[in-house]
mmCIF file of C-alpha atoms in Angstrom:
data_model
loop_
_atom_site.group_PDB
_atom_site.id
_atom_site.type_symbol
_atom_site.label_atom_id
_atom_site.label_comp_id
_atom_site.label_asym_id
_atom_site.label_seq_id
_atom_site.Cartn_x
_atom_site.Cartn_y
_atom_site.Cartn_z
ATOM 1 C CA UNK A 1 16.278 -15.741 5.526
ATOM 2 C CA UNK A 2 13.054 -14.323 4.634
ATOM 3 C CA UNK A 3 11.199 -15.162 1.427
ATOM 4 C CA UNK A 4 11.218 -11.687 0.429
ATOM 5 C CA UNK A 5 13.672 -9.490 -0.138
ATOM 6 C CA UNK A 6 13.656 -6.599 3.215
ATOM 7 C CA UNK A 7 15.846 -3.083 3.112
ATOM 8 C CA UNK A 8 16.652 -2.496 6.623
ATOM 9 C CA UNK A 9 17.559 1.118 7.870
ATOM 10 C CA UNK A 10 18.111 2.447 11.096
ATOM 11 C CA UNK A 11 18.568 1.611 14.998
ATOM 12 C CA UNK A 12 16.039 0.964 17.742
ATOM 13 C CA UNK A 13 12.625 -1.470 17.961
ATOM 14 C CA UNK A 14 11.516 -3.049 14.971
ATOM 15 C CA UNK A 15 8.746 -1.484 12.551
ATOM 16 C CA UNK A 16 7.947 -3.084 9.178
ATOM 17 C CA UNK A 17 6.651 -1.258 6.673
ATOM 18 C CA UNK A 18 4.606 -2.565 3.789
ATOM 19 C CA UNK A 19 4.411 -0.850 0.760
ATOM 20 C CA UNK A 20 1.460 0.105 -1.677
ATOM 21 C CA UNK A 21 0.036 -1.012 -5.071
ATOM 22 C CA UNK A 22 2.562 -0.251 -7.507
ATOM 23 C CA UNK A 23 5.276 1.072 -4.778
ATOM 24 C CA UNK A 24 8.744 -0.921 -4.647
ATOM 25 C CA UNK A 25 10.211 -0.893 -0.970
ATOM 26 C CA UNK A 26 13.033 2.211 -2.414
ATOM 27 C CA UNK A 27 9.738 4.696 -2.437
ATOM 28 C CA UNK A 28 9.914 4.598 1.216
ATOM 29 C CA UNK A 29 13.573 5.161 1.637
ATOM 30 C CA UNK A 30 12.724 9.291 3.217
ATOM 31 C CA UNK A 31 10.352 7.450 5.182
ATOM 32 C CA UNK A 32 12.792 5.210 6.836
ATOM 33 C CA UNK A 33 15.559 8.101 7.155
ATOM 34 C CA UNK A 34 13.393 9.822 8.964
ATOM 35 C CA UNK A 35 12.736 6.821 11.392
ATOM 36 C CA UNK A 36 15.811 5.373 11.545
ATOM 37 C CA UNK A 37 16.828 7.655 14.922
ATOM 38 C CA UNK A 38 14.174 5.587 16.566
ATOM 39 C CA UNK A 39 13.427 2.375 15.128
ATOM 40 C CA UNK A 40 14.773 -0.140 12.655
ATOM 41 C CA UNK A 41 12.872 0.074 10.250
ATOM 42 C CA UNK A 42 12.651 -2.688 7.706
ATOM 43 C CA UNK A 43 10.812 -2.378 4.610
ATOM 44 C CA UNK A 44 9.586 -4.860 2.401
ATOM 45 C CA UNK A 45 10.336 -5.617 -1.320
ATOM 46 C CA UNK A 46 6.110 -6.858 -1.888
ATOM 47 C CA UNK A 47 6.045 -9.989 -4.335
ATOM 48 C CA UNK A 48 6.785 -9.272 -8.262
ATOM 49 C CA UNK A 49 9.127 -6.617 -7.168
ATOM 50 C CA UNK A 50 13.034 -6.945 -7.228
ATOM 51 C CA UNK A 51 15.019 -9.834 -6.171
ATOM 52 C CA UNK A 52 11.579 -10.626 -4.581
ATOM 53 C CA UNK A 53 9.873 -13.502 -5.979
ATOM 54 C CA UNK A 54 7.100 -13.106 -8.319
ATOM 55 C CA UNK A 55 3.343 -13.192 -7.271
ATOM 56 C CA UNK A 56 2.570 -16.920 -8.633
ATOM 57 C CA UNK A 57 -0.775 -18.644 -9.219
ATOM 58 C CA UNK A 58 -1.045 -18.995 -5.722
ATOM 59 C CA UNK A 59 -1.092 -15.319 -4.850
ATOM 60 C CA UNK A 60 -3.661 -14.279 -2.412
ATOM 61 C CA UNK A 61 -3.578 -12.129 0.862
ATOM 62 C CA UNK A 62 -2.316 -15.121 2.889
ATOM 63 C CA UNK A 63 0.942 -15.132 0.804
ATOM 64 C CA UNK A 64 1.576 -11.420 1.638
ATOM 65 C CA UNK A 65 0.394 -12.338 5.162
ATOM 66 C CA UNK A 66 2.670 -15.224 5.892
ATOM 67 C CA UNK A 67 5.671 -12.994 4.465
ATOM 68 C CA UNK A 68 4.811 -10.144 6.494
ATOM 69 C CA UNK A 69 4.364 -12.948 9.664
ATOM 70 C CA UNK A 70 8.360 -13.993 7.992
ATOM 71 C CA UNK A 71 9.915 -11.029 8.523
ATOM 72 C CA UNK A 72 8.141 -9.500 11.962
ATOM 73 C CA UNK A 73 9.860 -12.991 13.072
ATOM 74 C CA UNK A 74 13.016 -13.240 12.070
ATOM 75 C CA UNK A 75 13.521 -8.987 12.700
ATOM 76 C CA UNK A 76 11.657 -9.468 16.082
ATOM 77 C CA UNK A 77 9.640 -6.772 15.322
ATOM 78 C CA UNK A 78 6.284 -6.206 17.057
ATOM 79 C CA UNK A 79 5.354 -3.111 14.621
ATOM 80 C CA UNK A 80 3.896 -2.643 11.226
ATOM 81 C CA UNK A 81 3.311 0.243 9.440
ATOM 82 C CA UNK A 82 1.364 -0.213 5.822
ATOM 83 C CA UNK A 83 0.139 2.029 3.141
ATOM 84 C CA UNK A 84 -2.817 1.266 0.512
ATOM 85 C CA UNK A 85 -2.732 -2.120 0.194
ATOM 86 C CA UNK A 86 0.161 -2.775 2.142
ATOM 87 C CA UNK A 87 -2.166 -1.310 5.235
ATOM 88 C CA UNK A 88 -4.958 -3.901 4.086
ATOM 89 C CA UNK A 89 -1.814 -6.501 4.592
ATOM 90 C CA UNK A 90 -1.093 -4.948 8.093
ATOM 91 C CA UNK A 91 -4.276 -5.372 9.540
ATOM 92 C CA UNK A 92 -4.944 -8.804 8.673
ATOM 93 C CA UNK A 93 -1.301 -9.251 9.743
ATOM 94 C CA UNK A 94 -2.846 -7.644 13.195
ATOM 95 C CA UNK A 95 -5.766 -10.561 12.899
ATOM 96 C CA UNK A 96 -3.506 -13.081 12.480
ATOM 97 C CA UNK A 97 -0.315 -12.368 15.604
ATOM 98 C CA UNK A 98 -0.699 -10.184 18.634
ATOM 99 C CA UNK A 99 1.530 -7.197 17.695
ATOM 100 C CA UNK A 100 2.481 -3.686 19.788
ATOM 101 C CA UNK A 101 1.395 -1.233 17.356
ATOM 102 C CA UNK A 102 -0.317 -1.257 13.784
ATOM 103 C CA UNK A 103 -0.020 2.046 11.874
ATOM 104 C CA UNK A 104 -1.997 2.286 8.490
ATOM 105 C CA UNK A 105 -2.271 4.824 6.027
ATOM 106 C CA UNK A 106 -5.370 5.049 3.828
ATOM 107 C CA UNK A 107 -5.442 1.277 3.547
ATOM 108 C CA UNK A 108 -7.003 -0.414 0.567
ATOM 109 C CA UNK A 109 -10.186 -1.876 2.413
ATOM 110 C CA UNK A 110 -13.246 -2.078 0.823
ATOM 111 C CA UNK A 111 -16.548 -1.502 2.914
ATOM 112 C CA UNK A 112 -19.870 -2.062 1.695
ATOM 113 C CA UNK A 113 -18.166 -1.895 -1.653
ATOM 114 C CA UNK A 114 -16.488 1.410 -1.251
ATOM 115 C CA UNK A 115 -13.173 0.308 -3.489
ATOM 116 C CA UNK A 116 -13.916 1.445 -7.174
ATOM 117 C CA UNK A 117 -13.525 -2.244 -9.061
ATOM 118 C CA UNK A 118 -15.452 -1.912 -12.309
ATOM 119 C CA UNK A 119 -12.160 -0.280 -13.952
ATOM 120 C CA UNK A 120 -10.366 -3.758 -13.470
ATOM 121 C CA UNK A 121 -11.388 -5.831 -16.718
ATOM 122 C CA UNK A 122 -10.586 -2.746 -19.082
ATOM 123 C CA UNK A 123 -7.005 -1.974 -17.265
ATOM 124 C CA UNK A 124 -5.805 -6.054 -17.704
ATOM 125 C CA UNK A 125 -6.943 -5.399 -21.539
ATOM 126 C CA UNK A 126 -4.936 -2.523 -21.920
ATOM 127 C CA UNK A 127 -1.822 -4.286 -20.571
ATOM 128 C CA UNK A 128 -2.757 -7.151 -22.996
ATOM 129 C CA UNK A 129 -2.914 -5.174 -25.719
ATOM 130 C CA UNK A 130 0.964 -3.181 -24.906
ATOM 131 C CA UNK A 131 -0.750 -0.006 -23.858
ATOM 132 C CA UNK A 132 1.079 0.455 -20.611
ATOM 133 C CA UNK A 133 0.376 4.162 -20.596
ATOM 134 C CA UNK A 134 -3.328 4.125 -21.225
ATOM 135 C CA UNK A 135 -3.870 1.312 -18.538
ATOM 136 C CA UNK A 136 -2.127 3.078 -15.823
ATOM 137 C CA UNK A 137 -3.746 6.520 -16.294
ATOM 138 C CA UNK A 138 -7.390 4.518 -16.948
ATOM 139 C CA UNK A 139 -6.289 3.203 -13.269
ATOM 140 C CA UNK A 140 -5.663 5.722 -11.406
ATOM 141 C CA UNK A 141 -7.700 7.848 -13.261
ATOM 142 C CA UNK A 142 -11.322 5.385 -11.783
ATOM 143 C CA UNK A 143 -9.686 5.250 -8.402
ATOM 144 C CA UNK A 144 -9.779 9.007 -8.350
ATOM 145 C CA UNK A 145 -6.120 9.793 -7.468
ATOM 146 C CA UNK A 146 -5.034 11.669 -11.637
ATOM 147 C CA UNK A 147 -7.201 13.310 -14.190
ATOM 148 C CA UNK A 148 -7.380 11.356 -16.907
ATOM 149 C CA UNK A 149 -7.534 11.945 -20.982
ATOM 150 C CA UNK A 150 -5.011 11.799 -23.631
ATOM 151 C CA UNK A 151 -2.626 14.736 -22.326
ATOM 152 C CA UNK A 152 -2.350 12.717 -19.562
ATOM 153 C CA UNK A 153 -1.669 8.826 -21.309
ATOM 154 C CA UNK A 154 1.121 11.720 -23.360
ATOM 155 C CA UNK A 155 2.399 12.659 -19.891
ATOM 156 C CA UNK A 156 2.581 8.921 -18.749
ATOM 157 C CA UNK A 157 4.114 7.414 -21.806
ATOM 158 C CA UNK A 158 6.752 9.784 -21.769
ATOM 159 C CA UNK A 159 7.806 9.122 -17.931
ATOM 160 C CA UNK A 160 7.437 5.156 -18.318
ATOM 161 C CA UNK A 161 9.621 5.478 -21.533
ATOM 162 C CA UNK A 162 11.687 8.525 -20.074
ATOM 163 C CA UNK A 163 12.267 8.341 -16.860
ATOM 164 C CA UNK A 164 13.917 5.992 -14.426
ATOM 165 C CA UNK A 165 10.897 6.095 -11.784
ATOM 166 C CA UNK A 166 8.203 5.968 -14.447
ATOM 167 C CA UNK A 167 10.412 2.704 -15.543
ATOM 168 C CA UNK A 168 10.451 1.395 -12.151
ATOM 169 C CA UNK A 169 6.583 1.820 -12.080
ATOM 170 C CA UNK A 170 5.429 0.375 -15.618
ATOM 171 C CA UNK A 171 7.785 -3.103 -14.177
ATOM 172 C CA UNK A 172 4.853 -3.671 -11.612
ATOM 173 C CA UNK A 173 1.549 -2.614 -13.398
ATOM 174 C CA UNK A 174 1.079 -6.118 -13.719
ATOM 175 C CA UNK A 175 0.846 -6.681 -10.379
ATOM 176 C CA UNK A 176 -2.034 -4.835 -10.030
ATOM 177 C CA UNK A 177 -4.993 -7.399 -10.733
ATOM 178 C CA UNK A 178 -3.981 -9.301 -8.171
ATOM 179 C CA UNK A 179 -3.654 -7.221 -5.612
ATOM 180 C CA UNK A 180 -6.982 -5.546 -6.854
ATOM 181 C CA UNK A 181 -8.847 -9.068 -7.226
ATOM 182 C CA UNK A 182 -7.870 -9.615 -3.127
ATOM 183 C CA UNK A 183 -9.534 -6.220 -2.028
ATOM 184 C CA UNK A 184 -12.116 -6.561 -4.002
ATOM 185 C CA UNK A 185 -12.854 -10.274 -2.351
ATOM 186 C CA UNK A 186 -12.016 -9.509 0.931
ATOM 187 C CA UNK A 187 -15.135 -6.749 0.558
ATOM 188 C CA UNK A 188 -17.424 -6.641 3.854
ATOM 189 C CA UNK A 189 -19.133 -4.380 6.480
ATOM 190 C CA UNK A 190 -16.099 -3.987 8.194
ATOM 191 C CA UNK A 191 -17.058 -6.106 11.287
ATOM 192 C CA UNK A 192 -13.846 -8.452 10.879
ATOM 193 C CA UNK A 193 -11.788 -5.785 11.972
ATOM 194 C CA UNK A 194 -13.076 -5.361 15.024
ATOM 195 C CA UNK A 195 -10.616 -8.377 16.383
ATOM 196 C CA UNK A 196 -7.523 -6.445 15.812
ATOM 197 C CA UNK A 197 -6.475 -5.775 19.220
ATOM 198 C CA UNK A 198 -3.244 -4.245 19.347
ATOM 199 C CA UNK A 199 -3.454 -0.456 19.377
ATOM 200 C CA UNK A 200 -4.128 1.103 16.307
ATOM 201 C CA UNK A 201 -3.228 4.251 14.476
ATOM 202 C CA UNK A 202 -5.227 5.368 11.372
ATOM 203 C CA UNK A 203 -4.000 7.790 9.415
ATOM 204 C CA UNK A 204 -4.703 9.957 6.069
ATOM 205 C CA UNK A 205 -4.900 13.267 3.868
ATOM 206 C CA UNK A 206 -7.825 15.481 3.545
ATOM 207 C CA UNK A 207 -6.629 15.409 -0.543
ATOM 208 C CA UNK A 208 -7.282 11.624 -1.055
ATOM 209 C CA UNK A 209 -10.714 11.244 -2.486
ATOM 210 C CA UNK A 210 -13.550 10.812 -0.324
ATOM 211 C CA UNK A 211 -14.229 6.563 -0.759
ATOM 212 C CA UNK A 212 -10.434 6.226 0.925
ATOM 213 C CA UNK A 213 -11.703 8.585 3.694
ATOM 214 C CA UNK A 214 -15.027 7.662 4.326
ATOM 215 C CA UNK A 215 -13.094 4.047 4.602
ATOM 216 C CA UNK A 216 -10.977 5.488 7.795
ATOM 217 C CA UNK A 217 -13.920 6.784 9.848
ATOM 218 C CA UNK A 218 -15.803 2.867 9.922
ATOM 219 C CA UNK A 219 -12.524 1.467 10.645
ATOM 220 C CA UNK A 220 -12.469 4.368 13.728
ATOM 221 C CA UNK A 221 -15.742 3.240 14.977
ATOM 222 C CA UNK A 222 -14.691 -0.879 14.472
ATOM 223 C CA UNK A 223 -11.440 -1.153 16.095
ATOM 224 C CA UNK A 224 -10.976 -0.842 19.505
ATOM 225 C CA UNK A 225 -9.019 2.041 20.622
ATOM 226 C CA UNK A 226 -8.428 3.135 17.648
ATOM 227 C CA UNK A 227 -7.014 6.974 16.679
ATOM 228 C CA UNK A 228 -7.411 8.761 13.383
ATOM 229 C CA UNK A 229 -5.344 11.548 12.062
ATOM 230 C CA UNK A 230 -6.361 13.130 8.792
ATOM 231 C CA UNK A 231 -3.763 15.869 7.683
ATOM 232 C CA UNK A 232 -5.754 18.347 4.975
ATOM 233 C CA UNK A 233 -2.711 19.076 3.016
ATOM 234 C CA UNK A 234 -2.083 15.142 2.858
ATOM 235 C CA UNK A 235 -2.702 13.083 -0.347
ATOM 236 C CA UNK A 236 -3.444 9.644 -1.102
ATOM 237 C CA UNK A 237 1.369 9.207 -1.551
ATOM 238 C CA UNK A 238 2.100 10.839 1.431
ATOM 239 C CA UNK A 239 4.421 8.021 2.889
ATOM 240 C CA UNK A 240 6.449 7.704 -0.160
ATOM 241 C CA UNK A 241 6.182 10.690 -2.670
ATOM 242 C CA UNK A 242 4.424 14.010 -0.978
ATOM 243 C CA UNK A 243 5.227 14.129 2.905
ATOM 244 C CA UNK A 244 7.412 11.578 4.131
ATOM 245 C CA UNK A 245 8.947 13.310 6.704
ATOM 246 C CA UNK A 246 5.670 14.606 8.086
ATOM 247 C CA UNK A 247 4.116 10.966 7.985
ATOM 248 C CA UNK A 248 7.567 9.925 10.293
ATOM 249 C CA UNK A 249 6.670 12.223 12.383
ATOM 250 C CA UNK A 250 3.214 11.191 13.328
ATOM 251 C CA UNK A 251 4.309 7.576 13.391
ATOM 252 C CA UNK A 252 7.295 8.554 15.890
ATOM 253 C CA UNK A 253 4.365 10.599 18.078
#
């Protein structure tokens, strides 16, 4: 039995999907509906999530790694599929095992220091301090994907206190550092990358802001074979919250 918890959906080859910074393996549910005619897809519950053990002292990428490596074994899967950070997961997965397919979208890989990081200090304060609202719109507000300001912390409060998915989404803004402190350390050129041999398929929105972007194009020129598919009306939640449907679709092509 895997070390994580895994929602499995579906009939046909194995694809594992990892989910995103603050994304519990349920935001992918359309996702995996949409799949499920022609793969199994099994989603993971990411560390400090559900019945999923907690992140630990000893977090690092190698943990998420070695449960990714888990449960592509014991589902005999030889596909991944990861957003945000969950795609920075899949392609070190893709370092680490010889695998059929990787799919990523917009993953969380900082070249040349592309990944804003500065925000970091200020947003563990915040949750220090109780102010759950004000740290997650000072997040996403730096990493350019909400406006910011105080209608906005109003807007936040009220669907963390509220609202069952703003609930679900305050539980793991404390697993952000981590996660945050492992792109920002795994920061390069890019060149690593370029040892991920199975065939890769990049995709993204023309919405997300231009860092993520700019991100996809070096990993097109560094892995071989690579494709990249930018939708325009695509944002940054795709997968999980805008087009889920659409994204199945291009992973199923």
């Amino acid at each position: 039995m895997a070390s994580v918890d895994v929602l499995t959906t579906g009939s046909g080859p194995g694809l594992v999907v990892i989910p995103g910074t603050t994304r519990r393996a349920r935001h992918y549910q359309a996702l995996a509906d949409a799949l499920a005619d022609t793969y199994t897809v099994h989603v993971i519950e990411r560390r400090g999530r559900g019945k999923s053990p907690g992140q630990g002292d000893g977090y690092g990428l190698d943990v998420e790694i070695a449960d990714t490596l888990e449960v592509l074994e014991e589902t005999k899967s030889r596909q991944v599929f990861g957003h945000s950070y969950g795609g920075l997961v899949a392609l070190h997965a893709a370092l680490w095992t010889a695998l059929d397919r990787v799919i990523v979208y917009e993953p969380a890989t900082s070249i040349d220091g592309s990944l804003p990081y500065s925000w970091l200090p200020h947003y563990e304060k915040l949750l220090a301090d109780g102010h759950d609202a004000r740290a997650m719109v000072h997040f996403l507000h730096a990493l350019d994907l909400m406006p910011g300001g105080p209608a906005m912390v109003g807007v936040a409060w009220a669907m963390q206190h509220l609202t069952a998915e703003g609930r679900a989404t305050r539980q793991v803004l404390r697993t952000v550092p981590a996660e945050f402190h492992v792109a920002h350390e795994l920061d390069s050129n890019g060149g690593r990358y370029s040892a991920v041999t199975a065939p890769t398929l990049l995709l993204g929105g023309g919405r997300s802001p231009a860092y993520i972007q700019s991100v996809l194009h070096v990993l097109l020129e560094t892995i071989p074979g690579s494709r990249l598919v930018v939708t325009p009306e695509f944002d940054h939640n795709a997968p999980d919250l805008g087009a889920p449907k659409a994204v199945a679709d291009l992973i199923r092509a």
